[in-house]
mmCIF file of C-alpha atoms in Angstrom:
data_model
loop_
_atom_site.group_PDB
_atom_site.id
_atom_site.type_symbol
_atom_site.label_atom_id
_atom_site.label_comp_id
_atom_site.label_asym_id
_atom_site.label_seq_id
_atom_site.Cartn_x
_atom_site.Cartn_y
_atom_site.Cartn_z
ATOM 1 C CA MET B 1 1.768 -1.328 -5.164
ATOM 2 C CA LEU B 2 1.219 -1.137 -1.553
ATOM 3 C CA ALA B 3 2.359 -3.198 1.741
ATOM 4 C CA ARG B 4 -0.532 -4.717 3.163
ATOM 5 C CA ALA B 5 0.056 -3.390 6.626
ATOM 6 C CA ASP B 6 -3.443 -4.035 7.870
ATOM 7 C CA VAL B 7 -4.352 -7.750 7.345
ATOM 8 C CA ALA B 8 -7.649 -7.263 8.705
ATOM 9 C CA ARG B 9 -9.015 -5.299 5.789
ATOM 10 C CA LEU B 10 -7.819 -4.828 1.956
ATOM 11 C CA PRO B 11 -7.870 -0.958 1.355
ATOM 12 C CA LEU B 12 -10.426 -1.664 -1.573
ATOM 13 C CA PRO B 13 -13.830 -0.930 -2.083
ATOM 14 C CA ASP B 14 -16.571 -3.491 -1.769
ATOM 15 C CA GLU B 15 -17.464 -5.167 -4.996
ATOM 16 C CA SER B 16 -14.682 -3.569 -6.914
ATOM 17 C CA VAL B 17 -12.436 -6.680 -8.112
ATOM 18 C CA ASP B 18 -13.289 -9.224 -10.840
ATOM 19 C CA LEU B 19 -10.649 -11.832 -9.811
ATOM 20 C CA ILE B 20 -8.464 -12.693 -6.940
ATOM 21 C CA PHE B 21 -5.531 -14.668 -7.994
ATOM 22 C CA THR B 22 -2.925 -15.684 -5.410
ATOM 23 C CA ASP B 23 -0.693 -18.093 -3.717
ATOM 24 C CA PRO B 24 -0.918 -18.173 0.261
ATOM 25 C CA PRO B 25 1.794 -20.124 2.272
ATOM 26 C CA TYR B 26 1.071 -23.670 2.657
ATOM 27 C CA SER B 27 2.385 -24.335 6.196
ATOM 28 C CA ARG B 28 -0.187 -25.106 9.086
ATOM 29 C CA ASP B 29 0.413 -21.755 10.792
ATOM 30 C CA ALA B 30 -0.611 -19.852 7.476
ATOM 31 C CA LEU B 31 -3.886 -21.715 7.438
ATOM 32 C CA PRO B 32 -5.825 -18.658 8.847
ATOM 33 C CA LEU B 33 -4.830 -16.661 5.887
ATOM 34 C CA TYR B 34 -7.237 -18.627 3.875
ATOM 35 C CA GLY B 35 -9.892 -17.718 6.142
ATOM 36 C CA TRP B 36 -8.959 -13.950 5.998
ATOM 37 C CA LEU B 37 -8.658 -14.508 2.078
ATOM 38 C CA ALA B 38 -12.158 -15.860 1.786
ATOM 39 C CA GLN B 39 -13.735 -13.147 4.061
ATOM 40 C CA GLU B 40 -11.958 -10.363 2.136
ATOM 41 C CA ALA B 41 -12.928 -12.095 -1.306
ATOM 42 C CA ALA B 42 -16.541 -12.090 -0.289
ATOM 43 C CA ARG B 43 -16.493 -8.451 0.321
ATOM 44 C CA VAL B 44 -14.291 -7.012 -2.680
ATOM 45 C CA LEU B 45 -15.307 -9.167 -5.510
ATOM 46 C CA SER B 46 -18.035 -7.746 -7.797
ATOM 47 C CA PRO B 47 -21.104 -10.094 -8.001
ATOM 48 C CA GLY B 48 -19.881 -13.165 -10.284
ATOM 49 C CA GLY B 49 -16.359 -12.583 -9.521
ATOM 50 C CA PHE B 50 -13.959 -15.417 -8.736
ATOM 51 C CA LEU B 51 -11.252 -16.280 -6.060
ATOM 52 C CA LEU B 52 -8.517 -18.704 -7.330
ATOM 53 C CA ALA B 53 -5.917 -19.654 -4.548
ATOM 54 C CA MET B 54 -3.145 -21.920 -4.815
ATOM 55 C CA ALA B 55 -2.810 -24.329 -2.016
ATOM 56 C CA GLY B 56 -0.541 -27.307 -0.701
ATOM 57 C CA GLY B 57 -1.860 -30.913 -0.196
ATOM 58 C CA THR B 58 -1.156 -31.493 3.354
ATOM 59 C CA TYR B 59 -3.843 -29.480 4.710
ATOM 60 C CA LEU B 60 -6.278 -29.070 1.983
ATOM 61 C CA ASN B 61 -9.263 -29.961 3.933
ATOM 62 C CA GLU B 62 -8.727 -27.188 6.330
ATOM 63 C CA VAL B 63 -8.210 -24.925 3.208
ATOM 64 C CA PHE B 64 -11.618 -25.974 2.034
ATOM 65 C CA ARG B 65 -13.354 -25.532 5.465
ATOM 66 C CA ARG B 66 -11.990 -22.002 5.698
ATOM 67 C CA LEU B 67 -13.138 -21.097 2.065
ATOM 68 C CA ASP B 68 -16.605 -22.763 2.511
ATOM 69 C CA ASP B 69 -17.164 -20.702 5.447
ATOM 70 C CA SER B 70 -17.063 -17.345 3.677
ATOM 71 C CA GLY B 71 -20.444 -17.796 1.657
ATOM 72 C CA LEU B 72 -18.568 -17.948 -1.721
ATOM 73 C CA MET B 73 -19.507 -20.880 -3.942
ATOM 74 C CA PHE B 74 -17.240 -23.661 -4.703
ATOM 75 C CA PHE B 75 -16.517 -23.737 -8.463
ATOM 76 C CA TRP B 76 -13.774 -26.401 -9.284
ATOM 77 C CA GLN B 77 -10.259 -27.796 -8.084
ATOM 78 C CA TYR B 78 -7.771 -27.202 -10.793
ATOM 79 C CA HIS B 79 -4.373 -28.533 -10.968
ATOM 80 C CA VAL B 80 -1.067 -27.329 -12.356
ATOM 81 C CA VAL B 81 1.143 -30.252 -13.410
ATOM 82 C CA LEU B 82 4.517 -30.274 -11.905
ATOM 83 C CA THR B 83 7.568 -32.046 -13.692
ATOM 84 C CA GLY B 84 10.975 -32.458 -13.316
ATOM 85 C CA TRP B 85 12.507 -30.251 -10.588
ATOM 86 C CA ALA B 86 9.383 -28.398 -9.940
ATOM 87 C CA SER B 87 7.845 -31.338 -8.470
ATOM 88 C CA GLY B 88 8.450 -32.238 -4.805
ATOM 89 C CA ILE B 89 8.605 -34.677 -1.899
ATOM 90 C CA VAL B 90 6.156 -34.498 1.183
ATOM 91 C CA TRP B 91 6.765 -36.383 4.371
ATOM 92 C CA THR B 92 3.470 -37.818 5.590
ATOM 93 C CA ARG B 93 2.434 -36.841 9.184
ATOM 94 C CA SER B 94 1.385 -40.235 10.501
ATOM 95 C CA ARG B 95 4.524 -42.127 9.277
ATOM 96 C CA PRO B 96 7.515 -39.695 9.028
ATOM 97 C CA LYS B 97 9.312 -42.413 6.838
ATOM 98 C CA THR B 98 6.976 -42.515 4.013
ATOM 99 C CA THR B 99 6.565 -39.826 1.377
ATOM 100 C CA ILE B 100 4.273 -38.585 -1.222
ATOM 101 C CA ASN B 101 5.957 -37.471 -4.526
ATOM 102 C CA VAL B 102 3.885 -34.380 -5.350
ATOM 103 C CA ARG B 103 3.387 -33.950 -9.074
ATOM 104 C CA ASN B 104 0.477 -31.251 -9.146
ATOM 105 C CA LYS B 105 -0.422 -28.050 -7.396
ATOM 106 C CA PRO B 106 -3.961 -27.604 -6.563
ATOM 107 C CA ILE B 107 -5.638 -24.307 -7.541
ATOM 108 C CA ILE B 108 -9.253 -23.838 -5.899
ATOM 109 C CA ALA B 109 -11.877 -21.566 -7.608
ATOM 110 C CA TYR B 110 -14.452 -20.134 -5.751
ATOM 111 C CA SER B 111 -17.075 -17.420 -7.095
ATOM 112 C CA LYS B 112 -19.136 -14.776 -5.550
ATOM 113 C CA GLY B 113 -22.578 -16.048 -6.600
ATOM 114 C CA ASP B 114 -23.279 -18.704 -9.259
ATOM 115 C CA ASN B 115 -21.077 -17.856 -12.299
ATOM 116 C CA THR B 116 -18.583 -19.551 -14.861
ATOM 117 C CA PRO B 117 -15.309 -18.622 -16.374
ATOM 118 C CA ARG B 118 -15.643 -16.431 -19.713
ATOM 119 C CA THR B 119 -14.565 -19.820 -21.560
ATOM 120 C CA SER B 120 -14.016 -23.566 -21.294
ATOM 121 C CA THR B 121 -11.218 -24.448 -19.080
ATOM 122 C CA ILE B 122 -9.143 -27.489 -18.502
ATOM 123 C CA SER B 123 -8.644 -29.256 -15.187
ATOM 124 C CA MET B 124 -5.075 -30.182 -15.395
ATOM 125 C CA PHE B 125 -2.979 -27.546 -16.863
ATOM 126 C CA ASN B 126 0.903 -28.113 -17.789
ATOM 127 C CA GLY B 127 2.819 -25.562 -16.032
ATOM 128 C CA SER B 128 6.248 -24.449 -16.904
ATOM 129 C CA GLY B 129 7.734 -24.844 -13.452
ATOM 130 C CA GLY B 130 8.047 -22.334 -10.700
ATOM 131 C CA ASP B 131 10.309 -19.365 -11.186
ATOM 132 C CA LYS B 132 12.237 -18.471 -8.088
ATOM 133 C CA ARG B 133 14.269 -15.625 -9.667
ATOM 134 C CA PHE B 134 11.960 -12.944 -7.920
ATOM 135 C CA HIS B 135 10.828 -14.706 -4.887
ATOM 136 C CA HIS B 136 11.654 -17.854 -3.017
ATOM 137 C CA TRP B 137 7.898 -19.182 -3.578
ATOM 138 C CA GLY B 138 7.671 -17.798 -7.223
ATOM 139 C CA GLN B 139 5.236 -19.394 -9.619
ATOM 140 C CA ASP B 140 5.456 -19.568 -13.483
ATOM 141 C CA ILE B 141 3.811 -16.980 -15.652
ATOM 142 C CA SER B 142 2.279 -19.544 -18.147
ATOM 143 C CA SER B 143 -0.017 -21.052 -15.372
ATOM 144 C CA ALA B 144 -0.980 -17.603 -13.961
ATOM 145 C CA ARG B 145 -1.474 -16.438 -17.534
ATOM 146 C CA TYR B 146 -3.654 -19.284 -18.369
ATOM 147 C CA PHE B 147 -6.308 -18.979 -15.432
ATOM 148 C CA ILE B 148 -6.452 -15.183 -15.628
ATOM 149 C CA ASP B 149 -7.084 -15.195 -19.259
ATOM 150 C CA CYS B 150 -9.947 -17.890 -18.516
ATOM 151 C CA PHE B 151 -11.567 -15.971 -15.793
ATOM 152 C CA THR B 152 -11.406 -12.270 -16.777
ATOM 153 C CA SER B 153 -11.682 -10.204 -19.874
ATOM 154 C CA PRO B 154 -9.627 -7.347 -20.996
ATOM 155 C CA GLY B 155 -9.758 -4.270 -18.693
ATOM 156 C CA ASP B 156 -10.874 -6.402 -15.614
ATOM 157 C CA LEU B 157 -9.223 -5.752 -12.328
ATOM 158 C CA VAL B 158 -7.116 -8.630 -10.803
ATOM 159 C CA CYS B 159 -6.012 -8.429 -7.400
ATOM 160 C CA ASP B 160 -3.147 -10.550 -5.710
ATOM 161 C CA PRO B 161 -3.051 -9.602 -2.052
ATOM 162 C CA MET B 162 0.163 -11.962 -1.470
ATOM 163 C CA VAL B 163 1.983 -10.639 -4.341
ATOM 164 C CA GLY B 164 5.420 -12.180 -3.638
ATOM 165 C CA GLY B 165 7.712 -11.780 -6.792
ATOM 166 C CA GLY B 166 4.861 -10.138 -8.961
ATOM 167 C CA THR B 167 3.941 -12.923 -11.144
ATOM 168 C CA THR B 168 0.184 -12.330 -11.127
ATOM 169 C CA GLY B 169 1.088 -8.646 -12.161
ATOM 170 C CA VAL B 170 3.122 -9.638 -15.046
ATOM 171 C CA ALA B 171 0.493 -12.198 -16.452
ATOM 172 C CA CYS B 172 -1.971 -9.225 -16.293
ATOM 173 C CA GLN B 173 0.370 -6.863 -17.921
ATOM 174 C CA LEU B 174 0.581 -9.550 -20.856
ATOM 175 C CA LEU B 175 -3.245 -9.926 -20.939
ATOM 176 C CA ASN B 176 -4.245 -6.282 -20.761
ATOM 177 C CA ARG B 177 -5.907 -6.654 -17.392
ATOM 178 C CA ARG B 178 -5.682 -4.151 -14.706
ATOM 179 C CA PHE B 179 -3.613 -5.058 -11.538
ATOM 180 C CA ILE B 180 -3.355 -4.328 -7.848
ATOM 181 C CA GLY B 181 -1.129 -6.202 -5.575
ATOM 182 C CA PHE B 182 -0.322 -5.991 -2.026
ATOM 183 C CA ASP B 183 2.254 -7.732 0.406
ATOM 184 C CA LEU B 184 3.348 -7.528 3.982
ATOM 185 C CA ASP B 185 7.054 -7.617 2.459
ATOM 186 C CA MET B 186 8.099 -4.090 1.303
ATOM 187 C CA ASP B 187 10.933 -5.747 -0.476
ATOM 188 C CA ALA B 188 8.420 -7.903 -2.374
ATOM 189 C CA CYS B 189 6.376 -4.854 -3.504
ATOM 190 C CA LYS B 190 9.497 -3.216 -4.709
ATOM 191 C CA ILE B 191 10.582 -6.372 -6.777
ATOM 192 C CA THR B 192 7.117 -6.403 -8.226
ATOM 193 C CA GLU B 193 7.261 -2.797 -9.182
ATOM 194 C CA ASP B 194 10.473 -3.204 -10.578
ATOM 195 C CA ARG B 195 9.561 -6.296 -12.542
ATOM 196 C CA LEU B 196 6.600 -4.637 -13.963
ATOM 197 C CA GLU B 197 8.475 -1.631 -15.130
ATOM 198 C CA ASN B 198 11.204 -3.711 -16.823
ATOM 199 C CA SER B 199 9.198 -6.927 -17.715
ATOM 200 C CA ASP B 200 10.584 -8.714 -20.905
ATOM 201 C CA ALA B 201 8.198 -11.846 -20.362
ATOM 202 C CA ILE B 202 7.365 -13.688 -23.615
ATOM 203 C CA VAL B 203 4.872 -16.468 -23.200
ATOM 204 C CA ASN B 204 3.299 -18.029 -26.352
ATOM 205 C CA LEU B 205 -0.198 -19.180 -25.046
ATOM 206 C CA PRO B 206 -3.481 -18.977 -26.825
ATOM 207 C CA LEU B 207 -5.962 -16.583 -26.065
ATOM 208 C CA PHE B 208 -9.550 -18.106 -25.606
ATOM 209 C CA ASN B 209 -12.873 -16.718 -26.524
ATOM 210 C CA ARG B 210 -16.018 -17.614 -25.057
ATOM 211 C CA ASN B 211 -16.308 -20.893 -27.033
ATOM 212 C CA GLY B 212 -12.812 -22.042 -25.867
ATOM 213 C CA LYS B 213 -11.389 -21.716 -29.436
#
């Protein structure tokens, strides 16, 4: 696990990663991260590899614009369904007194070249709710495990360049995928290392073959 000290370039060889699965910040000032993420994905993904990035809804058009500029191919916009405490309220920009009750989290999928996942997928996945025990933006393992399972095969290399609390790494550990993670926050890297070494995650989700069965 490494801190991402140089945001201009990941310390990875070209075309060495099968999947990037990550959750960037959703604020306006973090939008350039999606442009950086797309450019690095275009470089480090193997031919046919995928980028799956979570996003908020407020600046989704800006996120798409930055991803489109990378030369990657748009594949699909998935959604993780949010219920109970995991849902949220967004105050609209034009009329601050109106709100949007948010019940889903977009996951945007792009590929390097024309490719498809290894199996059929569902567009709306019922997540188990965020897990804030390890990071204040932490996501649930079940959603990460589902998408990583569908978009990679055992032994593939998965990268999370904004690793946070290490959810992507734990999902890879459960699925027998290789994992490499980066973060600007050294504490996040240490938490992820400790979590991977002492993981007791048990998620009873099916594994899918190429026919989606």
